[in-house]
Structures are given as structure tokens and as C-alpha cells.
PDB file of C-alpha atoms in Angstrom:
ATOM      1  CA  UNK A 805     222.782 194.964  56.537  1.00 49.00           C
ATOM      2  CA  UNK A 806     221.122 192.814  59.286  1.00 51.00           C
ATOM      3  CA  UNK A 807     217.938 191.727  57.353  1.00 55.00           C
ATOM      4  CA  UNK A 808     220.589 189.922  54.912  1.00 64.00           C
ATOM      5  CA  UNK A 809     223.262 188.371  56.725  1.00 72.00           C
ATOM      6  CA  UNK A 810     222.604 185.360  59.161  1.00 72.00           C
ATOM      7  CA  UNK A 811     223.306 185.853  62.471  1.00 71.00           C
ATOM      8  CA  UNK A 812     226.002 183.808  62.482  1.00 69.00           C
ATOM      9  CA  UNK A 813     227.807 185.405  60.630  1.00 76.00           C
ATOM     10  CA  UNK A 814     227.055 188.690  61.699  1.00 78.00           C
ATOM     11  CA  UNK A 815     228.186 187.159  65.211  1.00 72.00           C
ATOM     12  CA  UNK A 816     231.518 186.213  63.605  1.00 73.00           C
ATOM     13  CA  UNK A 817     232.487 189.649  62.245  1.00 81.00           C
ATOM     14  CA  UNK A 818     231.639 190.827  65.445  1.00 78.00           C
ATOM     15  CA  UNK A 819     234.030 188.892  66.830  1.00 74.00           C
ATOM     16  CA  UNK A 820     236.189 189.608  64.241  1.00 78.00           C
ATOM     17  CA  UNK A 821     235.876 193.917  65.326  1.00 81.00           C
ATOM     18  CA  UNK A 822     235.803 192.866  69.124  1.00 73.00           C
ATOM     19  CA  UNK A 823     239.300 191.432  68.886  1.00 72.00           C
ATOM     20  CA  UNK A 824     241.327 193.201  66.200  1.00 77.00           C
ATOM     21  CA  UNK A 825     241.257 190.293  63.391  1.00 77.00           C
ATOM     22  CA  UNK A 826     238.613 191.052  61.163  1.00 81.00           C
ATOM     23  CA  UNK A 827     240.855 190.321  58.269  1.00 83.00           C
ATOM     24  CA  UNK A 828     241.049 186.461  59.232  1.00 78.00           C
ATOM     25  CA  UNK A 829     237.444 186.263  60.304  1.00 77.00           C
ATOM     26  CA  UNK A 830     236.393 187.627  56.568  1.00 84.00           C
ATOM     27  CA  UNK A 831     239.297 185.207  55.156  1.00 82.00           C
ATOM     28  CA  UNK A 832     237.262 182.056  57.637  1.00 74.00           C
ATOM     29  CA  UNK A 833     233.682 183.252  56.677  1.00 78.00           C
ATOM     30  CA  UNK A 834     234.718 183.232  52.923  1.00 82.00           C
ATOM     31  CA  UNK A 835     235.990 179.955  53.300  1.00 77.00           C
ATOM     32  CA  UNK A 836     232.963 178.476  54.970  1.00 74.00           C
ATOM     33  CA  UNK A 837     230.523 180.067  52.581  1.00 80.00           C
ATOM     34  CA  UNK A 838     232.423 178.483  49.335  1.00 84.00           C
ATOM     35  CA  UNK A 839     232.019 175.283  51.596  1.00 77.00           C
ATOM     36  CA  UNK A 840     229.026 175.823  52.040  1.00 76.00           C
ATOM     37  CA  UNK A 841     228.114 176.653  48.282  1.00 85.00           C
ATOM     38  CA  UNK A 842     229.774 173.336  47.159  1.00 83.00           C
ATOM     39  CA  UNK A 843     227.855 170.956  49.888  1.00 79.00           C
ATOM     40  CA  UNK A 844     224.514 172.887  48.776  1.00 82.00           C
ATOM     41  CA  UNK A 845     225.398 172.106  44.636  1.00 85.00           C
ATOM     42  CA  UNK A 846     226.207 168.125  45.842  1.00 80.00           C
ATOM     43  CA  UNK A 847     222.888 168.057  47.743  1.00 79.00           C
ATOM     44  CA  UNK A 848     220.608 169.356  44.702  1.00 83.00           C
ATOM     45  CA  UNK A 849     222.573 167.725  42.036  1.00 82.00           C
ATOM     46  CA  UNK A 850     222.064 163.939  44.089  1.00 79.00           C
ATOM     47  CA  UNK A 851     218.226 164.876  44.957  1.00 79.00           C
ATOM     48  CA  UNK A 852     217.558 166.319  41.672  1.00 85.00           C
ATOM     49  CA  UNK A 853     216.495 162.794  39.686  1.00 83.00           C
ATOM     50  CA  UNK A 854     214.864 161.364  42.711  1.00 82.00           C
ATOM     51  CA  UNK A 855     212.696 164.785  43.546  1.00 83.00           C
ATOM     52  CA  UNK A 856     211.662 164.747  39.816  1.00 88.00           C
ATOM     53  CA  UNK A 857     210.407 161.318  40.294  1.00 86.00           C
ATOM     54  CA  UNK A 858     208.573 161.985  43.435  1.00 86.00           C
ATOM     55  CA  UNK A 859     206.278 165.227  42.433  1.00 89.00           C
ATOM     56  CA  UNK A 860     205.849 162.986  39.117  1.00 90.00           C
ATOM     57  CA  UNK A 861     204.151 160.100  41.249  1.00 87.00           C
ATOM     58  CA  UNK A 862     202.362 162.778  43.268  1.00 88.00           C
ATOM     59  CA  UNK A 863     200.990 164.347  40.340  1.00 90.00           C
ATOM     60  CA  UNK A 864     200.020 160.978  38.360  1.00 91.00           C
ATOM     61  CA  UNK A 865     198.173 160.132  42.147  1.00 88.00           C
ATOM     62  CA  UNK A 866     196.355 163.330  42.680  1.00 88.00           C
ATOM     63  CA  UNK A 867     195.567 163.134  38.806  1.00 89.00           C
ATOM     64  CA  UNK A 868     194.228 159.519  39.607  1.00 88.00           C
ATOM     65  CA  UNK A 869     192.309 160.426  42.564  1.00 87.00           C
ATOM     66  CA  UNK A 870     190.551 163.764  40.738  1.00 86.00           C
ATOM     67  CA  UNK A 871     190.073 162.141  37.114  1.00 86.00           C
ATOM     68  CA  UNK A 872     189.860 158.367  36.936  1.00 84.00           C
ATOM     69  CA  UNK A 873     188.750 157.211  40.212  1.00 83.00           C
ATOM     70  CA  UNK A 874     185.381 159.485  40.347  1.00 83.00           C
ATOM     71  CA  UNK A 875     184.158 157.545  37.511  1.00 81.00           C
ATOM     72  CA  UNK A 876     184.339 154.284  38.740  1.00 79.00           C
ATOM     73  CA  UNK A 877     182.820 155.126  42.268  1.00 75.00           C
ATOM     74  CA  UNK A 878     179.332 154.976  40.865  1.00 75.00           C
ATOM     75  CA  UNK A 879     179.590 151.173  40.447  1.00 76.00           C
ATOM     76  CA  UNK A 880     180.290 150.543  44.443  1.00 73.00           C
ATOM     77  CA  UNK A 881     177.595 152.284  45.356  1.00 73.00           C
ATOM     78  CA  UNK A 882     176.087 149.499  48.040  1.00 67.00           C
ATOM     79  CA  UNK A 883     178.617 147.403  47.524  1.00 73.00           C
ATOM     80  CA  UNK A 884     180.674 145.805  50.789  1.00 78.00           C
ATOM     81  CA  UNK A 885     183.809 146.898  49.861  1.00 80.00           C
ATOM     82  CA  UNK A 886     187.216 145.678  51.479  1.00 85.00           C
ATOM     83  CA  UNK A 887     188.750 148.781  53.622  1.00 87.00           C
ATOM     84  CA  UNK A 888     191.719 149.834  51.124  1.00 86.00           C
ATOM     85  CA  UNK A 889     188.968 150.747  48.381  1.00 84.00           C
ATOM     86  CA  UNK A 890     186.718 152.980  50.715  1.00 84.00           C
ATOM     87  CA  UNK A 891     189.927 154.699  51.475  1.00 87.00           C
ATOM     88  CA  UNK A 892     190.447 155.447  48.114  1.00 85.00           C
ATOM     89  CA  UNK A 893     187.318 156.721  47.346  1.00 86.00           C
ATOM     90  CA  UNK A 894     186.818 158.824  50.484  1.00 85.00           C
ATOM     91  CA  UNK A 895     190.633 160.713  49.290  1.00 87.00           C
ATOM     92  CA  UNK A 896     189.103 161.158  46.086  1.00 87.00           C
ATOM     93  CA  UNK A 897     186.393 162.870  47.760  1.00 84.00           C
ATOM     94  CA  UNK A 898     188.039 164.974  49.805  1.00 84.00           C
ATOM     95  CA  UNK A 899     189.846 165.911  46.881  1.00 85.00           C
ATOM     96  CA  UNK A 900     186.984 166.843  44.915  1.00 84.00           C
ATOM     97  CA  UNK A 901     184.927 168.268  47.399  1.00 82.00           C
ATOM     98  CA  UNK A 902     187.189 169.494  50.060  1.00 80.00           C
ATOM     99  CA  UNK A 903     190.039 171.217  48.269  1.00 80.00           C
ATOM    100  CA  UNK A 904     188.862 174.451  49.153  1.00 85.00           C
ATOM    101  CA  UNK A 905     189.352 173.854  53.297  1.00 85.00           C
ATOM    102  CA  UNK A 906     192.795 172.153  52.463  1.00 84.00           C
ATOM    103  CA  UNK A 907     194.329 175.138  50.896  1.00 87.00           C
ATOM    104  CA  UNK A 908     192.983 177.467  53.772  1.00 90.00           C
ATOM    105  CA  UNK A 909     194.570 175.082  56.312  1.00 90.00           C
ATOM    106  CA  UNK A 910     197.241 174.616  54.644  1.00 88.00           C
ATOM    107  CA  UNK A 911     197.991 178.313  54.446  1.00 91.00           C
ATOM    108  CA  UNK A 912     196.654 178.725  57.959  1.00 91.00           C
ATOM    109  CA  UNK A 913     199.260 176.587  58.939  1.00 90.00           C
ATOM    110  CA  UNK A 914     201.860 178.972  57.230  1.00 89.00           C
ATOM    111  CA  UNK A 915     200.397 181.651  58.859  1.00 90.00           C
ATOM    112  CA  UNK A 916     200.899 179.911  61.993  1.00 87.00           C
ATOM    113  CA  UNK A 917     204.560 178.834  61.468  1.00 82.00           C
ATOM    114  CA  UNK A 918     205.874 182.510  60.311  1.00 81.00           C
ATOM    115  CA  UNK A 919     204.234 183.656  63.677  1.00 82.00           C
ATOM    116  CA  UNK A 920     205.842 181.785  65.723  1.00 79.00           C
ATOM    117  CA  UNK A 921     209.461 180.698  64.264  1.00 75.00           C
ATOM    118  CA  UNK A 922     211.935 182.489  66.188  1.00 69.00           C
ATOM    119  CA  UNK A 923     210.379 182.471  69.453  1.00 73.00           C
ATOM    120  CA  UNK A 924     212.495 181.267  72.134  1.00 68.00           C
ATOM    121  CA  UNK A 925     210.932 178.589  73.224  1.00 76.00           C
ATOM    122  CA  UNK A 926     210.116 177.706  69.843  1.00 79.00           C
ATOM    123  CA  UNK A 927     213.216 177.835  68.309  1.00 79.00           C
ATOM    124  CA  UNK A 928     214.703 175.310  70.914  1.00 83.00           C
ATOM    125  CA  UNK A 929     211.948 172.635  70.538  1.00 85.00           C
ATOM    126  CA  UNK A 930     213.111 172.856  67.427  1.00 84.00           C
ATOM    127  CA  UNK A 931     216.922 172.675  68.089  1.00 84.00           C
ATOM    128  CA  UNK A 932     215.731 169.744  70.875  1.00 87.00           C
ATOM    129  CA  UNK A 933     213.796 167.833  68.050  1.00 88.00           C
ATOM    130  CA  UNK A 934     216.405 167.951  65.521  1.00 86.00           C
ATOM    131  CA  UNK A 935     219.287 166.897  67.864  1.00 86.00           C
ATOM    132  CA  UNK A 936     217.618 163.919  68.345  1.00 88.00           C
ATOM    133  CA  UNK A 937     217.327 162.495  65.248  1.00 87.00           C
ATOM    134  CA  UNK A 938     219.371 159.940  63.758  1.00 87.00           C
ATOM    135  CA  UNK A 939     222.383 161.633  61.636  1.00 85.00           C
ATOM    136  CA  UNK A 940     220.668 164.481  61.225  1.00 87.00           C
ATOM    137  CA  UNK A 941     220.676 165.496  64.698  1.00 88.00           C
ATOM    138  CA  UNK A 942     224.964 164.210  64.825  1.00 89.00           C
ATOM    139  CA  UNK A 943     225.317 167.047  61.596  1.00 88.00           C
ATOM    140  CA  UNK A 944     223.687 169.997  63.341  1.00 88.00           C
ATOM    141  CA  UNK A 945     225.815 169.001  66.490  1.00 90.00           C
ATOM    142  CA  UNK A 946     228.787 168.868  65.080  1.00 90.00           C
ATOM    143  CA  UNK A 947     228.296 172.056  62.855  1.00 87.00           C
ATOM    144  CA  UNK A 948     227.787 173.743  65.842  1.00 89.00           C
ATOM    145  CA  UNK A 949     230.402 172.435  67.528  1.00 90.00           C
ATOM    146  CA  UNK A 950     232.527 173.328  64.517  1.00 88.00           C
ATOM    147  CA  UNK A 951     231.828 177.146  64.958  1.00 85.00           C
ATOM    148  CA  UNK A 952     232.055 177.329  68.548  1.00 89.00           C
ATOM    149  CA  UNK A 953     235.885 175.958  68.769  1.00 90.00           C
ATOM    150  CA  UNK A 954     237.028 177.921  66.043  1.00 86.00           C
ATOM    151  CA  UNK A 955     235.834 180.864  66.893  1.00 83.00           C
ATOM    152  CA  UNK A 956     236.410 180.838  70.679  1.00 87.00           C
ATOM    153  CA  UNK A 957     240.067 179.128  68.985  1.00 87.00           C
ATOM    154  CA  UNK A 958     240.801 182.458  67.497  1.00 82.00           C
ATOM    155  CA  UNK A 959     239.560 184.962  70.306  1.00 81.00           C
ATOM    156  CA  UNK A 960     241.878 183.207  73.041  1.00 86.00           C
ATOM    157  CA  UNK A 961     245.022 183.415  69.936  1.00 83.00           C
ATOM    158  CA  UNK A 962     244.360 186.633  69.244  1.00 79.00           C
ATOM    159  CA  UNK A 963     244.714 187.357  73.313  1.00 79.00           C
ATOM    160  CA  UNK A 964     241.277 188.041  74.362  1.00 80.00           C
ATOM    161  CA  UNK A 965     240.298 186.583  77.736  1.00 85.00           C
ATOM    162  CA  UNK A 966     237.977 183.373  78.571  1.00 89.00           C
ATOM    163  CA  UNK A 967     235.139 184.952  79.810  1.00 89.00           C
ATOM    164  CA  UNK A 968     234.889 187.498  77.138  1.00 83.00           C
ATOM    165  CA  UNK A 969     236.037 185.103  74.157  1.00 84.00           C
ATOM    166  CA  UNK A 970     232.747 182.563  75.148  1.00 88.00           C
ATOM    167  CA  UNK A 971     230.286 185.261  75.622  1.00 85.00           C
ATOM    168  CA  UNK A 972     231.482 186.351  71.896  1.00 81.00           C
ATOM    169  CA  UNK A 973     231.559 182.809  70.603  1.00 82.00           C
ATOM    170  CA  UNK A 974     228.425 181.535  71.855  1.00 83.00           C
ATOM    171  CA  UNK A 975     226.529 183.219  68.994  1.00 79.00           C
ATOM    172  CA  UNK A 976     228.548 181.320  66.243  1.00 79.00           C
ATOM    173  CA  UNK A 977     226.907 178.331  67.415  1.00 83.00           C
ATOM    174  CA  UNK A 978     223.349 179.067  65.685  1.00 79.00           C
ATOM    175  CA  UNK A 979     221.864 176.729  68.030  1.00 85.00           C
ATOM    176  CA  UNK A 980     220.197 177.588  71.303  1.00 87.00           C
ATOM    177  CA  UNK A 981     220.765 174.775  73.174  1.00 88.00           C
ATOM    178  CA  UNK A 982     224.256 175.046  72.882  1.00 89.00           C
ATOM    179  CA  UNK A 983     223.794 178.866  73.534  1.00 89.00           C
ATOM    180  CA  UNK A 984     222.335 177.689  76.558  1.00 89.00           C
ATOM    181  CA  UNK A 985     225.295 175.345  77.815  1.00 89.00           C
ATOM    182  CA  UNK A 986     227.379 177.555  76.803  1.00 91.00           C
ATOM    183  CA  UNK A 987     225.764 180.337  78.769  1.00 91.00           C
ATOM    184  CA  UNK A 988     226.558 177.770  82.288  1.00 91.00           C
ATOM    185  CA  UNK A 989     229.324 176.833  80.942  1.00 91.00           C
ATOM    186  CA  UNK A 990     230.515 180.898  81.556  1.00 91.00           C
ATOM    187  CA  UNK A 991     229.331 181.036  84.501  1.00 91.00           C
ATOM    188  CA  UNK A 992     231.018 177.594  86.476  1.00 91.00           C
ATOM    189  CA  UNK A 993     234.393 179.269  84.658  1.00 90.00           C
ATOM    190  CA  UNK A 994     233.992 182.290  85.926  1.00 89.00           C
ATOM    191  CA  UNK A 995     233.522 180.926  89.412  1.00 89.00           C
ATOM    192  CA  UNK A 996     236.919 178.882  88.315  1.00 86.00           C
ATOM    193  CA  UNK A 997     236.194 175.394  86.670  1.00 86.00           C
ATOM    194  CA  UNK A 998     237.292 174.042  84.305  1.00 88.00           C
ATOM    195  CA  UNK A 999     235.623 174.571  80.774  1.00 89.00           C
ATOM    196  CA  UNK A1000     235.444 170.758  79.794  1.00 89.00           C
ATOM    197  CA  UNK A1001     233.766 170.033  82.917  1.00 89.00           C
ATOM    198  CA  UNK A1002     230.794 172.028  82.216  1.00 89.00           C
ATOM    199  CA  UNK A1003     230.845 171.508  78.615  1.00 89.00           C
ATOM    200  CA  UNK A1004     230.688 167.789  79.445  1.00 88.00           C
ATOM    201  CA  UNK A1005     227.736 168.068  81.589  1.00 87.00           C
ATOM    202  CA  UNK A1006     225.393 169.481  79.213  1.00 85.00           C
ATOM    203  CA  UNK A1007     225.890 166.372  76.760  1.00 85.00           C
ATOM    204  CA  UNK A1008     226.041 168.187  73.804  1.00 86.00           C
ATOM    205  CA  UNK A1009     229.560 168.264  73.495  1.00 88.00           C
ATOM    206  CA  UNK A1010     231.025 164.475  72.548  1.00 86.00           C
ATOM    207  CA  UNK A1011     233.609 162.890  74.655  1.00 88.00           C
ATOM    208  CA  UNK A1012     236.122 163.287  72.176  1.00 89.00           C
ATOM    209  CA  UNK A1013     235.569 166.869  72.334  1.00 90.00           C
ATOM    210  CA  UNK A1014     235.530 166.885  75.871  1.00 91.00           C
ATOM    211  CA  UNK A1015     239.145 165.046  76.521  1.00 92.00           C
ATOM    212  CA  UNK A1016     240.940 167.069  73.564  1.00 92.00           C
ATOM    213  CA  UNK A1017     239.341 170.307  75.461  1.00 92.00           C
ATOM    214  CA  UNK A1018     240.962 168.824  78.771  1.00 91.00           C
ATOM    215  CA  UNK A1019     244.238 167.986  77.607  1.00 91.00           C
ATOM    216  CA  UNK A1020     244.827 171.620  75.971  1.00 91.00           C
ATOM    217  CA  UNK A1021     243.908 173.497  79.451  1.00 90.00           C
ATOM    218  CA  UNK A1022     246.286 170.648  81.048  1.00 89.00           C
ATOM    219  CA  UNK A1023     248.717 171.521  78.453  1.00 89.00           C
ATOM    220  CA  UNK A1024     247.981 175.295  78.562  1.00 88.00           C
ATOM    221  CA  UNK A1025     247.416 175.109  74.777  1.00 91.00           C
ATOM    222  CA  UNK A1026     243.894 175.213  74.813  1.00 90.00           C
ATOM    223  CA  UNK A1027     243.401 177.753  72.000  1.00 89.00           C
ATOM    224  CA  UNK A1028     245.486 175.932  69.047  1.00 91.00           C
ATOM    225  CA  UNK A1029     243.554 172.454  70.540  1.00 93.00           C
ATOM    226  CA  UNK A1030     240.037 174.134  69.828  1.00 92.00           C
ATOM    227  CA  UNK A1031     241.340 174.946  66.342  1.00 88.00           C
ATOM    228  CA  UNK A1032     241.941 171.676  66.131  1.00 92.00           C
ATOM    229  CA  UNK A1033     238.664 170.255  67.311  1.00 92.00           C
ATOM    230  CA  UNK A1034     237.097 172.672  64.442  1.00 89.00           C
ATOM    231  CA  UNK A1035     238.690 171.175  61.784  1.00 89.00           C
ATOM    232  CA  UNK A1036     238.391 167.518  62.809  1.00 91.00           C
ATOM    233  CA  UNK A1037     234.322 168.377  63.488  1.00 90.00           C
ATOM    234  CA  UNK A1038     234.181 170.255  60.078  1.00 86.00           C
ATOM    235  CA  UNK A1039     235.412 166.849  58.562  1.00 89.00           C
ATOM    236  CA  UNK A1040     232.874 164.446  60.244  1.00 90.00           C
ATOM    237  CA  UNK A1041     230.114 166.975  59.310  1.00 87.00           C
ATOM    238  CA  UNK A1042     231.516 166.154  55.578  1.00 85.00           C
ATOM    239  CA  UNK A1043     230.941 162.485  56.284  1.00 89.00           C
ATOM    240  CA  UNK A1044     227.782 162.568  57.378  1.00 88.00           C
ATOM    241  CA  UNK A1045     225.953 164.759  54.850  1.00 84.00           C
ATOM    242  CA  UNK A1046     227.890 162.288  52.463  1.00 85.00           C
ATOM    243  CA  UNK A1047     225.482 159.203  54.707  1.00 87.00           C
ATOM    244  CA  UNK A1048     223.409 161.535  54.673  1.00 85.00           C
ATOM    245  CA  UNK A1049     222.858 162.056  50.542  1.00 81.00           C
ATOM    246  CA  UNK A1050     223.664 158.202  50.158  1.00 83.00           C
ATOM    247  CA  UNK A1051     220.622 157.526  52.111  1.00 84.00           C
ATOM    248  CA  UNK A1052     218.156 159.997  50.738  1.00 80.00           C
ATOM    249  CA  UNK A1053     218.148 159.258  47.242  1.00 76.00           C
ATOM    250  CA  UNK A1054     216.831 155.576  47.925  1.00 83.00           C
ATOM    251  CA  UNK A1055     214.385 156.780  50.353  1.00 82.00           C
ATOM    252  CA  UNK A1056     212.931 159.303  48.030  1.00 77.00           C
ATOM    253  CA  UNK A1057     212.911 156.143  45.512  1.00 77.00           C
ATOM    254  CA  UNK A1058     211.134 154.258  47.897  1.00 80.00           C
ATOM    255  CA  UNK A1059     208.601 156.916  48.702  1.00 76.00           C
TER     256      UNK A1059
END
């Protein structure tokens, strides 16, 4: 069944064996996935108007650039013309002359891309990249985030130990950078810190995050805090993909 299940899910059922609760990992997964099913149907049905409107303009410029403009070129020839019109004639050109080289870049370049996605170091230039931008890179984060509490939540309710419960949960993430932290993060616990410190160091975890962490290991209630920090994260991933969806359909407007 691997070739059809993400790995994050197949990391969660795992779990799920590992500690004796499959039942209420299946009950969770089926849960996120109708989530999941009804953020994917708000996202099409909101882009759906402005993405028919974009490949129309695309199509009416390529159209323009392939048909109309050709026929007028043959009066500039000679002429001094200002730098916006030479650009348009040189696109229609490549158009026309060099479609056959765009198509075998282009699918050189998906040649290229399916050889290397899901390299390691690939993958987290990626992860690095998208982190960084604005809202986008706040949604992956606290996605992430999202899976790791819950999940290492559940192990530590369920009695499994720290150190086992993180090396389980760290695949939930789907992100390797916070693989990564996570990965130090078992290692300065095992050695007997704290797990907010580390956490807190790699600066992928929010400070909010970080102080609810500390106050359940103060108050030796760590595991119902984390389920806690999964459902408030699983809410402010709602609000931003709502931002998100208010912002794209003008943008794709604009474009």
C-alpha cells in the first residue's frame, strides 16, 4: 500500500500499531482527511472564476502574438521603434519560430524536476524556501506543527515514553526541517533537557508554542497541553488559508 498513501499518514498508523491505539489514530486520520477534502473544495471553488479568466487572457495573448501581430511586423521593418514594440515583436518571434526549443525545455525541465524531487537536500531547500514566504510559509509551519503535537500528544497518553514517542512523531511532521529539529531536539532530551528548550532554539516552533510546551512539563501535563497546541494550530492554519484564498483571487485578477 506504500505507493498510495502519503507518508504521513503511513507514519501515523504506525504510530497508531507502535502504541496500541490504532483505532483513534484511524478515527484522527479520518478526521483530517474530511478536513482536508473540505479546505481542497473551498480552494477550487474560490480560484475557479479567476483561473478561467487567467488561461482566457493567456490564450487571447499567445493568439495575439501567433496571429495578429505577425502581420503588422512587416510595416516596422527599419523603423526606430520605442523599446515596448520590439519586445513585442521579438515574443512573437520566438513564438513562431522557436516553439519547438520551448517545449523541449520545457519538458527538459520536467525531466529535471522528477529526478531530483525527493532528494534530501532537495527536499529541504524546498521546505527552507517555502518557510520563508509570507503566509504561506506561517501555513506549512503551523500544519506541521499541528501533526507533531498531536501525535507526540497521543503517544505520551497512551503511555509510551519521550524518547520513543518523538522518534515516532517526527515523521507526522512532513517537513524536514522540522524532522531535523526534531531529530536535536531527541537528542538534548535524552541527555536530560528540557523539550521546549531545544524546540525553541531551532525557531521553527513559535513562542506561543514554546511557553504552552513549558508550562505542561512544569505542570507535568505535558501530553493533554500538546493536544491542546494541535487544535489551537489546526485553527490558525484555518485562518490563514482563509487570507490566504481572500488574497489570491484578486491577484489572479490582477495578473
Amino acid at each position: 500500500f506504500r505507493s498510495g498513501i502519503p507518508e504521513v499518514h503511513l507514519a501515523m498508523i504506525d504510530a497508531g500499531e507502535r502504541g496500541g491505539f490504532l483505532g483513534d489514530v484511524l478515527g484522527e486520520l479520518g478526521t483530517f482527511l474530511d478536513h482536508q477534502a473540505e479546505r481542497r473544495a473551498t480552494v477550487l471553488g474560490n480560484l475557479i472564476y479567476p483561473a478561467i479568466l487567467v488561461l482566457a487572457g493567456v490564450g487571447i495573448v499567445i493568439a495575439a502574438l501567433v496571429f495578429f501581430v505577425p502581420k503588422f511586423a512587416t510595416f516596422f521593418d527599419g523603423a526606430d521603434l520605442p523599446f515596448a514594440t520590439r519586445v513585442l515583436l521579438t515574443a512573437s518571434d520566438v513564438l513562431l519560430v522557436g516553439w519547438p526549443y520551448l517545449l523541449v525545455l520545457g519538458s527538459g525541465l520536467v525531466i529535471v524536476w522528477y529526478a531530483i524531487r525527493g532528494r534530501p537536500g532537495v527536499d529541504t531547500a524546498i521546505a527552507r524556501f517555502a518557510l520563508r514566504l509570507p503566509l504561506y510559509g506561517d501555513l506549512v509551519r503551523a500544519l506541521a506543527v499541528a501533526r507533531f503535537t498531536r501525535m507526540l500528544g497521543t503517544l505520551l497518553q497512551n503511555g509510551i515514553p519521550m524518547i520513543n514517542a518523538m522518534r515516532i512523531s517526527r515523521s507526522t511532521t512532513g517537513n524536514p526541517l522540522l524532522m531535523e529539529a526534531i531529530d536535536r531536539a531527541t537528542e538534548e532530551v535524552g541527555a536530560g533537557a528540557t523539550l521546549a528548550s531545544p524546540l525553541d532554539d531551532s525557531g521553527l516552533f513559535g513562542d506561543d508554542v514554546v511557553e504552552m510546551i513549558e508550562v505542561g512539563e512544569a505542570a507535568n501535563t505535558l501530553p493533554d497541553v500538546l493536544v491542546g497546541i494541535a487544535r489551537t494550530e489546526e485553527r490558525r492554519t484555518d485562518r490563514i488559508l482563509e487570507t490566504l484564498l481572500k488574497l489570491m483571487e484578486p491577484t489572479l485578477l490582477l495578473l
